[in-house]
Coordinates of C-alpha atoms and ligand atoms in Angstrom, one line a residue:
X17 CA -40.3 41.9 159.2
X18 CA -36.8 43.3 158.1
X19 CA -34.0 41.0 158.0
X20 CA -30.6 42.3 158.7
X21 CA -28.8 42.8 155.7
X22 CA -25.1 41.9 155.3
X23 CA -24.0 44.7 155.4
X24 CA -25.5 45.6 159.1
X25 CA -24.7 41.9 160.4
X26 CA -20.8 42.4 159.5
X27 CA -20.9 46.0 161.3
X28 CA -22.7 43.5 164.6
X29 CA -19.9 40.4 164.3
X30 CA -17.3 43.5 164.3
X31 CA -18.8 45.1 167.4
X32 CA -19.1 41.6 168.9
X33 CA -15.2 41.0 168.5
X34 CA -14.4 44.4 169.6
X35 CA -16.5 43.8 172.6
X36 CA -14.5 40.4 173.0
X37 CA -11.2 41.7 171.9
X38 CA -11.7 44.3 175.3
X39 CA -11.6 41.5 177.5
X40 CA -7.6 40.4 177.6
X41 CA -7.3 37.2 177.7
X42 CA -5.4 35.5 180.6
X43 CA -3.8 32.6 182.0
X44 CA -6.3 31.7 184.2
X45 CA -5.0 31.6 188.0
X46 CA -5.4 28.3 189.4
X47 CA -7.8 28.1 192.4
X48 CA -7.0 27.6 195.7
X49 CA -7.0 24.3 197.4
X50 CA -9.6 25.6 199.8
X51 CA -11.9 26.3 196.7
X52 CA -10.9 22.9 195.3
X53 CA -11.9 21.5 198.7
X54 CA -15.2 24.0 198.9
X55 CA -16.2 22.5 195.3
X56 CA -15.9 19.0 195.9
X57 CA -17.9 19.3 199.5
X58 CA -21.1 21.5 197.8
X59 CA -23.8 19.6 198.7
X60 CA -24.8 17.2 195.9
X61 CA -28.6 17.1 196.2
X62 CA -31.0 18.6 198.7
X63 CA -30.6 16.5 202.1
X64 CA -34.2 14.8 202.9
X65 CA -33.5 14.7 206.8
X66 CA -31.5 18.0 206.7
X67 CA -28.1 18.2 208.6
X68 CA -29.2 20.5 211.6
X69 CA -28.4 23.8 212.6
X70 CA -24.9 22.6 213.7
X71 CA -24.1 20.5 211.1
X72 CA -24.6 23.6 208.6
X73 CA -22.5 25.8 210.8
X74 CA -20.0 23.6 210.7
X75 CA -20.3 22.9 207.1
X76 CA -20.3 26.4 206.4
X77 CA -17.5 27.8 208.8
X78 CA -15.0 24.8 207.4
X79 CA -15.9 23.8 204.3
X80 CA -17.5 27.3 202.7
X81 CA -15.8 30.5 204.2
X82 CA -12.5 30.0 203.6
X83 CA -13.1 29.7 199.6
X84 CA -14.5 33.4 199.6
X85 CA -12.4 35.8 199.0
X86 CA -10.7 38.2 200.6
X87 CA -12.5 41.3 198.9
X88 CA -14.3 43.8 201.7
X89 CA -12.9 42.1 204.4
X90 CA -9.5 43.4 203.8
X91 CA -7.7 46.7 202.5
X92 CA -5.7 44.8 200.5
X93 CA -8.3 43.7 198.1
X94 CA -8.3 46.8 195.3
X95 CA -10.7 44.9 192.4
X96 CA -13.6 46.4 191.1
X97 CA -15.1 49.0 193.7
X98 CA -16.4 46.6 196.3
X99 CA -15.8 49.2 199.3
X100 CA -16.1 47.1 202.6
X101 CA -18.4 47.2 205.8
X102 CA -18.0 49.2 208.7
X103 CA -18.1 47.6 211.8
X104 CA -21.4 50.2 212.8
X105 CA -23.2 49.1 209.8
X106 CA -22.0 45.5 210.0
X107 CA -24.1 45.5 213.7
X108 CA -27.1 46.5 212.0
X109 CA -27.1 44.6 209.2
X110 CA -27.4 41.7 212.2
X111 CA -30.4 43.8 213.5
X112 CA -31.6 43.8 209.9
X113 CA -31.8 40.2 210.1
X114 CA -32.9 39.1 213.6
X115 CA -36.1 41.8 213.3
X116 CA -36.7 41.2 209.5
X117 CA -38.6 44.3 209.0
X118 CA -40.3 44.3 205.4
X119 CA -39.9 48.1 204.4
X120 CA -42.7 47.9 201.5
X121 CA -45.8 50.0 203.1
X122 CA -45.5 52.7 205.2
X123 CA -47.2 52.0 208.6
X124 CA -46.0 55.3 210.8
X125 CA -48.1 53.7 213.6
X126 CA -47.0 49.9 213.6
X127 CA -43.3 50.2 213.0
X128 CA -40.5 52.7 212.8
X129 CA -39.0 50.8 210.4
X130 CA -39.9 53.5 206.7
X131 CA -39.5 56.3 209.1
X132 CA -35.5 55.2 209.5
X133 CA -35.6 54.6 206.1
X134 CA -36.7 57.9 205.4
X135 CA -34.3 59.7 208.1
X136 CA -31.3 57.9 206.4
X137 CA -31.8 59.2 203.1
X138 CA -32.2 62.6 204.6
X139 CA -29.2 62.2 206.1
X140 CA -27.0 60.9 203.1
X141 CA -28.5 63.7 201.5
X142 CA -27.2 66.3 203.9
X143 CA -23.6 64.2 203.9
X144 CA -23.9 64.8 200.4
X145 CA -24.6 68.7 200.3
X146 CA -28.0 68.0 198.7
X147 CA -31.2 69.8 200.3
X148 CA -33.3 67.1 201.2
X149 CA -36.7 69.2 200.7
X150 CA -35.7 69.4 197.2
X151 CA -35.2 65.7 196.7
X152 CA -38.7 64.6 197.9
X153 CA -38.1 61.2 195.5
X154 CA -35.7 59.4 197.0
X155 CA -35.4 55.2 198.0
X156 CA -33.0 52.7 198.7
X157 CA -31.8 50.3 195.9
X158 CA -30.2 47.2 195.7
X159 CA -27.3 49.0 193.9
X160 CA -26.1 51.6 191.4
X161 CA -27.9 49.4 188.6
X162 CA -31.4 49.5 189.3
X163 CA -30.5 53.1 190.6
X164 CA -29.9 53.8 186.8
X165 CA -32.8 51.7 185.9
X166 CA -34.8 54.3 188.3
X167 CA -33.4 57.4 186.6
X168 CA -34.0 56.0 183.0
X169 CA -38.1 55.0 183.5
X170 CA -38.5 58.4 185.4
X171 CA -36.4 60.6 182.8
X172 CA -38.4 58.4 180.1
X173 CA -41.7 59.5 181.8
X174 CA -40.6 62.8 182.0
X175 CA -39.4 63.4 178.4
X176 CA -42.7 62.0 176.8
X177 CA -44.6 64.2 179.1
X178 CA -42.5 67.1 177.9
X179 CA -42.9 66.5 174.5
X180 CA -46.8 66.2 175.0
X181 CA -46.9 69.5 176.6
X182 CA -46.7 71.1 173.1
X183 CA -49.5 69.3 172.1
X184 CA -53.3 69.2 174.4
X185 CA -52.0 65.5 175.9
X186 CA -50.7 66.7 178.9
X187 CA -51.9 62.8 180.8
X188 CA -49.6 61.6 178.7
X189 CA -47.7 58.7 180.2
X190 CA -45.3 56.0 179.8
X191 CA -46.6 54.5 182.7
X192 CA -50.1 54.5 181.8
X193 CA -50.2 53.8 178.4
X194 CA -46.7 52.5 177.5
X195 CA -44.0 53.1 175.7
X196 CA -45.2 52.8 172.3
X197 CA -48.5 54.5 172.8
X198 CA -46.9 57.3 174.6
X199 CA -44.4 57.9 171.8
X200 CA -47.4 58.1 169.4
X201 CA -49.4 60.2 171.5
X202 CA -46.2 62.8 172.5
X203 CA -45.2 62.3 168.6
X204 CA -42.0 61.1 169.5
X205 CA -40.1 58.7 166.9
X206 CA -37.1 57.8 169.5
X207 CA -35.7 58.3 173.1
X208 CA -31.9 58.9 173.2
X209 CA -29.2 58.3 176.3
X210 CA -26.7 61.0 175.4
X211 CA -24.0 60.4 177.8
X212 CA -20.1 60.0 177.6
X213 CA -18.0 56.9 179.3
X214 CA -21.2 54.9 180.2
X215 CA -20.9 52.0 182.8
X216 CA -22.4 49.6 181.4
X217 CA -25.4 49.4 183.4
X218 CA -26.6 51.9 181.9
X219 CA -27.2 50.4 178.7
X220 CA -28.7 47.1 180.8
X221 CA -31.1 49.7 182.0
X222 CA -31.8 51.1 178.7
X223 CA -32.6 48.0 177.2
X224 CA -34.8 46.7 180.0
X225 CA -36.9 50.0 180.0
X226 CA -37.4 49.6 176.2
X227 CA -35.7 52.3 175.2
X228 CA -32.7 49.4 173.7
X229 CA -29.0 49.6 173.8
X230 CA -28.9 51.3 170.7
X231 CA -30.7 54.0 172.2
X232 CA -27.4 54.8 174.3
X233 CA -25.1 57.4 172.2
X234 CA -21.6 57.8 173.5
X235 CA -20.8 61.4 172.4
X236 CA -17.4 62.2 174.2
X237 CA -14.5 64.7 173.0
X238 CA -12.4 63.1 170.7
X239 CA -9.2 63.8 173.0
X240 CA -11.3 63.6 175.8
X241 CA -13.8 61.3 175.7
X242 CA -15.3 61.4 179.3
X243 CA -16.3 65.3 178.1
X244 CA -19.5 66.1 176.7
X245 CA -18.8 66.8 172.9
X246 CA -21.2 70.4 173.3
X247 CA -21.4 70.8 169.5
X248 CA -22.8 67.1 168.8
X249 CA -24.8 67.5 171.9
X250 CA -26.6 70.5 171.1
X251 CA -27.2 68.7 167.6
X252 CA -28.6 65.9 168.9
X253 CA -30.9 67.8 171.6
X254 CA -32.7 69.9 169.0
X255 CA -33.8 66.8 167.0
X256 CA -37.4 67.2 167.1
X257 CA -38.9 64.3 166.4
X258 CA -36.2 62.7 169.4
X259 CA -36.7 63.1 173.5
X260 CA -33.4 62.6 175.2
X261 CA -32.3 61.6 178.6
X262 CA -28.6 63.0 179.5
X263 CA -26.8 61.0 181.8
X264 CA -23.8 62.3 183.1
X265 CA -21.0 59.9 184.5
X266 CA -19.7 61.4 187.4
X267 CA -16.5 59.4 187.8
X268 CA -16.4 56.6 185.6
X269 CA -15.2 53.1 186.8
X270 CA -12.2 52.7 184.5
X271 CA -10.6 56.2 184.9
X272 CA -12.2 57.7 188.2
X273 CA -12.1 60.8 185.6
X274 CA -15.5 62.8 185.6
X275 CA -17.9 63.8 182.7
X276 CA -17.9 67.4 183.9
X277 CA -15.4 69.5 185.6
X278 CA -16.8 73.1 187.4
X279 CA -20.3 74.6 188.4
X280 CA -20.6 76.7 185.1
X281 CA -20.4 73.0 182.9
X282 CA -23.3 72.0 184.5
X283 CA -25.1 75.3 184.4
X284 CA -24.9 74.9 180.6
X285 CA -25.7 71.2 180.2
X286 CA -29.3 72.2 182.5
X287 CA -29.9 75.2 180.7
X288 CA -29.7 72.9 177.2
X289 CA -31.3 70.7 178.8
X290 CA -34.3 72.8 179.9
X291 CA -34.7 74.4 176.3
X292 CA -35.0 71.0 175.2
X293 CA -37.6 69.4 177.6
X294 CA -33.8 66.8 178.2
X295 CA -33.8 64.8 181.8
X296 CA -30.7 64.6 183.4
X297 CA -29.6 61.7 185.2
X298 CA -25.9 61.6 187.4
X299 CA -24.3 58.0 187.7
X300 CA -22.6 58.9 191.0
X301 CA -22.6 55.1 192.1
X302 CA -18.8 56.2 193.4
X303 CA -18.1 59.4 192.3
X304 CA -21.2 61.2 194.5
X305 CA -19.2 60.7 197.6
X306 CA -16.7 63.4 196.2
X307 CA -19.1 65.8 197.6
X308 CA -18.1 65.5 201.2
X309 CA -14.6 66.8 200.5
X310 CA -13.7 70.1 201.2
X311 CA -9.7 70.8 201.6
X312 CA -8.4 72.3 199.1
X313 CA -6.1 69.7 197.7
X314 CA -9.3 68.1 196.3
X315 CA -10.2 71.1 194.0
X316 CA -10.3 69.2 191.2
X317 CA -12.9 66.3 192.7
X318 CA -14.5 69.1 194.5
X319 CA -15.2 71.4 191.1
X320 CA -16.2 68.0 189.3
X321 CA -18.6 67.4 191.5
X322 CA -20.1 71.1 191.6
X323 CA -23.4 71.5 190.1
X324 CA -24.6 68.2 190.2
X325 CA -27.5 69.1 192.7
X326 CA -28.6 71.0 188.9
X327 CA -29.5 67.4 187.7
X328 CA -33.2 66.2 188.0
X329 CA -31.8 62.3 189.3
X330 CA -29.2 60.7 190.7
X331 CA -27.5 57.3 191.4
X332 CA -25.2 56.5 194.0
X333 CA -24.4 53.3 195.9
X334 CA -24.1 52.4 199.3
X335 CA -22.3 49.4 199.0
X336 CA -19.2 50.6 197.2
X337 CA -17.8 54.0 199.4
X338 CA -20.8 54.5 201.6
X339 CA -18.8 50.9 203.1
X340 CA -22.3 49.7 204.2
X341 CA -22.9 45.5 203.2
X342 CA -23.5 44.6 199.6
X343 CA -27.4 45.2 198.4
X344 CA -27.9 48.8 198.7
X345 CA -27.7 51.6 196.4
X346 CA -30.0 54.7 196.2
X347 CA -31.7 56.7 194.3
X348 CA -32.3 60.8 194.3
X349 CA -34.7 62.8 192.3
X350 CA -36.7 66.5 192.3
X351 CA -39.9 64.8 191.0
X352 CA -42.3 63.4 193.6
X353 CA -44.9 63.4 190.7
X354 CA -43.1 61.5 188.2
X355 CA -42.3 58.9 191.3
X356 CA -46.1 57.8 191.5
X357 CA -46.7 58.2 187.8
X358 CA -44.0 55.3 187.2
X359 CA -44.2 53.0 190.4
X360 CA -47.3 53.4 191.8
X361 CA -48.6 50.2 193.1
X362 CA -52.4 50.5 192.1
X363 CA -55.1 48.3 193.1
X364 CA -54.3 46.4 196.1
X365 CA -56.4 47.3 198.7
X366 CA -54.7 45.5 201.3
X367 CA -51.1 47.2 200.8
X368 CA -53.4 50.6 201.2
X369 CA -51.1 52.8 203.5
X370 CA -52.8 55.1 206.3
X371 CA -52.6 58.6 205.1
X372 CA -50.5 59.8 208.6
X373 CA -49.5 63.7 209.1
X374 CA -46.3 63.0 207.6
X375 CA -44.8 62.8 204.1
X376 CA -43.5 59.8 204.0
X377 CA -44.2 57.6 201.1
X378 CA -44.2 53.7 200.9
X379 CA -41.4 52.9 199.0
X380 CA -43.1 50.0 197.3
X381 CA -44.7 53.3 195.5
X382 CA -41.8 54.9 194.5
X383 CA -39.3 52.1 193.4
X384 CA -39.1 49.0 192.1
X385 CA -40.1 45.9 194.6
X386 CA -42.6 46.0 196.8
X387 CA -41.6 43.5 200.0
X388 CA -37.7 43.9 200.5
X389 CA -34.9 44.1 203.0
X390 CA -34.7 46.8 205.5
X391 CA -31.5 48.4 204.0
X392 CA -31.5 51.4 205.4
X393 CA -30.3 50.5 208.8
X394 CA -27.0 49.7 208.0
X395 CA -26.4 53.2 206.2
X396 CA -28.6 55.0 208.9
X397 CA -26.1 53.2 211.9
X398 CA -22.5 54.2 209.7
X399 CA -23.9 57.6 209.0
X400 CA -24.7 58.0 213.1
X401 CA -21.5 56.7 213.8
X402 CA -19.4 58.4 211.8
X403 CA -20.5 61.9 210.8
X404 CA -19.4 63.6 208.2
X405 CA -15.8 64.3 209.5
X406 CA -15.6 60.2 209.5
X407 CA -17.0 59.7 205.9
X408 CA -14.6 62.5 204.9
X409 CA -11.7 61.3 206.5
X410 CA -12.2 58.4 205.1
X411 CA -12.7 59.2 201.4
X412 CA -9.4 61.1 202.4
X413 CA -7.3 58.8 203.5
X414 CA -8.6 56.2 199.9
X415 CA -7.9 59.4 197.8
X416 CA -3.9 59.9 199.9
X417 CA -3.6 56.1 198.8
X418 CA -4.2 56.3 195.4
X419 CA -2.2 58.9 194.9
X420 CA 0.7 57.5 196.6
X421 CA 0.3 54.3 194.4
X422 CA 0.0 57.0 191.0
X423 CA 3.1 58.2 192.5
X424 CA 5.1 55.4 192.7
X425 CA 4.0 54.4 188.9
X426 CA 5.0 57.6 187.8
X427 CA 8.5 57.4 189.4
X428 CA 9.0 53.9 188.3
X429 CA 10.7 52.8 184.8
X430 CA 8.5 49.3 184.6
X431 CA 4.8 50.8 184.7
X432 CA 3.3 53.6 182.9
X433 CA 0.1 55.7 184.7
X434 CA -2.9 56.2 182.3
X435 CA -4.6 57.7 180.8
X436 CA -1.2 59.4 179.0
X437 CA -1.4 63.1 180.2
X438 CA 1.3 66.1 180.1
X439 CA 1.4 68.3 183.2
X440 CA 3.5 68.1 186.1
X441 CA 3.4 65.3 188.8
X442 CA 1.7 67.6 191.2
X443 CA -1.3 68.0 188.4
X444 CA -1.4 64.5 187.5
X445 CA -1.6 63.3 191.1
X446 CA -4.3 65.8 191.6
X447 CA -6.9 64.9 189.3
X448 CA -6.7 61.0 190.7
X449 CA -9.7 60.4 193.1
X450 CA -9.7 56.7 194.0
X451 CA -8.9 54.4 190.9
X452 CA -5.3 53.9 189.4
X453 CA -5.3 53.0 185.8
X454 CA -1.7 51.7 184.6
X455 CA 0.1 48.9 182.9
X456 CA 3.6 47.6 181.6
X457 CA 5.8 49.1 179.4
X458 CA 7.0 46.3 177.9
X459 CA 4.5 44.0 176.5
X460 CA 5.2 40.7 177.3
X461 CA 4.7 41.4 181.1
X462 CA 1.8 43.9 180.5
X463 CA -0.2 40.5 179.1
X464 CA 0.2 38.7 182.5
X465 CA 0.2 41.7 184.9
X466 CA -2.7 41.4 186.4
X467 CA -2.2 37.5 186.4
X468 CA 1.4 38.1 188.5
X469 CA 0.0 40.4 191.0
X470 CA -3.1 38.5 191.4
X471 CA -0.7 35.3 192.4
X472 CA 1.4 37.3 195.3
X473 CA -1.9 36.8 197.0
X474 CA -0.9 39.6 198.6
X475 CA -3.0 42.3 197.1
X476 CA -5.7 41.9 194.4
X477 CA -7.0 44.4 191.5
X478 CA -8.5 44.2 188.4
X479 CA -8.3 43.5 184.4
X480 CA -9.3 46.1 182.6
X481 CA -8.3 47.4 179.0
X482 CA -7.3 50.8 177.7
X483 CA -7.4 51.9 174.0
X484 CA -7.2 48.3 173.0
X485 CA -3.9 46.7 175.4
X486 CA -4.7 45.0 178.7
X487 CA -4.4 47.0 181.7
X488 CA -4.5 46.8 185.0
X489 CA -6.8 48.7 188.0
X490 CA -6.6 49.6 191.5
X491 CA -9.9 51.0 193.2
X492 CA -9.0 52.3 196.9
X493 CA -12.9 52.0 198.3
X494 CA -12.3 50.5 201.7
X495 CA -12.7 51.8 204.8
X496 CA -10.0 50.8 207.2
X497 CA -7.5 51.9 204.2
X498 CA -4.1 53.3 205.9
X499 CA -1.4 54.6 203.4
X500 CA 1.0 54.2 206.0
X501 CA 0.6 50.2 206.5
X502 CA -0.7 49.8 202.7
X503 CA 1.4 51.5 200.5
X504 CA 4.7 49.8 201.5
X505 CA 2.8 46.7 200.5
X506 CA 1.6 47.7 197.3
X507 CA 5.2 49.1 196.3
X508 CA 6.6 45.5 197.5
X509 CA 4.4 43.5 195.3
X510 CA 4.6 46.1 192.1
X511 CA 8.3 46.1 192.7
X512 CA 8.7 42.4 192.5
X513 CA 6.7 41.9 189.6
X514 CA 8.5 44.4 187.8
X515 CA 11.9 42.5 189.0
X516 CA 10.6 39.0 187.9
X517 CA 10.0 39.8 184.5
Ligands
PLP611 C1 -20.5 50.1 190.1 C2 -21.1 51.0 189.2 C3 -22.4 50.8 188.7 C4 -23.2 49.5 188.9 O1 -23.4 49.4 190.3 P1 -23.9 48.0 191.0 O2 -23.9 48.4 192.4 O3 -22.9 47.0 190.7 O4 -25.2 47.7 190.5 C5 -23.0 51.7 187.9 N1 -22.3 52.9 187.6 C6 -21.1 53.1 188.0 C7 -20.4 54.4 187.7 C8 -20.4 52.2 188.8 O5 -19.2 52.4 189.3

């Protein structure tokens, strides 16, 4: 066995402080006394009698609630990309419950239940501008990480079968044989992520399909890094003795920026990709909803998002701008074969599904658990409710926001917007899509920004860093956001943080 030689474990503790150095540190905000009071009134030790149904309700409705916080429940909370729930998908996630409908086998004759299932992620399809005939793959998640997880194994099962197709192994399969043997079969020395600006799920996926972290090469523009470096791309595709997977980061969680910018961008990355046997995946977890707009003033959101039906999978979430309740994601793919090849649930007679007229498979073939919550409903219900015109008018009126808030950062002489960018205020506030990205000018109150608009209570966003120096992060996800009541809010608290310090 190798050892790692000094040389390679000083190059590690320096990635492992950069890694730590990214994180700002900050004084921590004290919590509230109705987490102090939450804390101390956790039940100790399981109860042998059991407190009754009212004495948990009670329990849970004043000791427990009121320590959550705010986050989907209201517009003001701007941290991460939580989105919230809309009151349509908020009833069904109840119905969810109360019928507790196990979506793993596909009964057409004993429930309606993967039949709505189904429907829904036809119709997200169509609210996305994606032909659902020619996404035939496609499942519910319980988020944009196991979405990427999906994409990886199936591009990983892809590439290796690719690469065998030069030689007579054409059953080749990662899924049959694993990893290792595959590789040796498809004669294969590595599988490569080439991406730019991953989210770091993407690595989490990399590492539990096997293919390891490492295996995830971040080869962005040097003034640009969310853009594909072409040159370095095309270098690293024709690698023969390497099968890649391209993921594409179609608005990435720090910047909102995405990896590609107009149709003819993606034309060329499949048409690489193609020559070069190269899956490509799209992490859309937020950025896929950019599909439903269509006024002009989005052209630069619209153009990003142009092409991306050219990918072979995709990940988008439901939780975050979809507004549906947290555990849901899904997943989109052209390759129905490549589904059964990876997840195919063999050998268990009694989850056998009838073969009915339609083509509906059981999910627990085609992702990765087999019993598990009926998620659909809740996106199937907000989908029914609100159309397309509601799910556009309401990306609309998060995109108005953010741009009002870019605005007022621009204008003022505290904050600064980033990324740093020339162009005119009209062209800056064009290309933001729903995150903010700023921070202090002056040092000192950059360190505790987040800290001091975090302790109005008033609003909440993130921590984040850019090239090294804390900053600070709005994400406009929710759905009941209103510029007109939010905004004067936002410029109230940013205004009296800038005044305090
Ligand atoms: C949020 C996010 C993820 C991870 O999503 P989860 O739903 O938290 O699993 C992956 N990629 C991008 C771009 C994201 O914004």
């Amino acid at each position: 066995m190798e050892t790692p030689d000094s040389e390679t474990q000083a190059s590690l503790s320096k990635a492992i402080a950069c890694l730590q150095s990214k994180a700002p540190p900050s004084e921590v905000l004290p919590p509230t006394t109705a987490i102090v009071h939450a804390r101390k009134a956790l039940a100790p030790r399981l109860p042998s009698a059991g407190l009754g149904l009212q004495g948990t309700i009670r329990h849970l409705q004043e000791d427990l609630t009121p320590a959550f916080n705010e986050s989907s429940r209201s517009s003001n909370y701007y941290g991460f990309v939580t989105g919230g729930v809309t009151p349509a998908a908020s009833v069904a996630d109840n119905f969810v419950t109360a019928y507790d409908q196990n979506v793993q086998v596909h009964l057409p004759n004993e429930s309606i239940a993967t039949d709505i299932e189904d429907r829904a992620l036809s119709l997200l399809c169509e609210l996305l501008d994606f032909q659902p005939e020619v996404w035939p793959h496609r499942v519910f998640t319980t988020g944009a990480t196991a979405s990427n997880i999906l994409g990886l194994a199936c591009g990983r099962e892809y590439v290796i079968a690719e690469a065998s197709a030069h030689r007579t192994d054409a059953e080749n399969s990662v899924g049959e044989y694993g990893i290792v043997d595959a590789m040796h079969r498809a004669g294969i020395d590595k599988i490569q992520i080439l991406t730019t600006v991953p989210h770091s799920s993407l690595s989490k996926a990399a590492s539990i399909l096997g293919l390891g972290r490492a295996s995830v090469k971040d080869i962005g523009q040097q003034d640009a890094p969310h853009k594909f470096d072409t040159r370095m791309l095309k270098n690293l595709l024709e690698q023969s003795s390497s099968a890649s997977i391209v993921a594409v980061s179609a608005s990435e969680v720090n910047t909102g920026l995405f990896a590609t910018s107009c149709l003819e961008e993606m034309q060329e990355l499949r048409k690489l990709c193609d020559m070069y046997g190269a899956w490509i995946h799209i992490d859309g977890a937020f950025g896929i909803l950019g599909r439903v707009l269509d006024d002009p003033q989005y052209a630069s959101i619209t153009n990003a998002c142009a092409g991306l039906e050219l990918a072979d999978s995709i990940t988008g979430d439901g939780h975050k701008l979809l507004n549906v309740p947290y555990d849901c994601g899904f997943f989109i793919s052209r390759h129905r074969n490549i589904a059964a090849r990876v997840f195919q649930n063999p050998n268990a007679a009694y989850l056998a599904t009838s073969n009915g007229p339609d083509s509906i498979m059981s999910p627990l073939n085609i992702g990765l658990e087999n019993s598990r919550r009926f998620r659909a409903l809740p996106v199937y219900a907000s989908l029914l409710a609100y159309g397309k015109a509601g799910y556009r008018h309401m990306l609309e009126r998060q995109i108005e926001l953010s741009r009002g808030i870019a605005n007022f950062i621009l204008e003022s002489d505290t904050y600064e917007l980033l990324p740093e960018s020339g162009g005119s205020t009209e062209e800056i506030l064009s290309g933001i899509y729903i995150i903010v990205l700023f921070r202090a000018k002056d040092e000192e109150l950059n360190k505790s920004l987040v800290d001091k608009i975090k302790a109005t209570r008033k609003i909440y966003v993130s921590g984040t860093a850019w090239k090294g120096k804390p900053a600070c992060r709005f994400a406009v996800s929710n759905w009941k956001t209103d510029i007109k009541r939010d905004l004067p809010l936002i410029k109230e608290v940013l205004q009296s943080v800038a005044d305090s310090s």
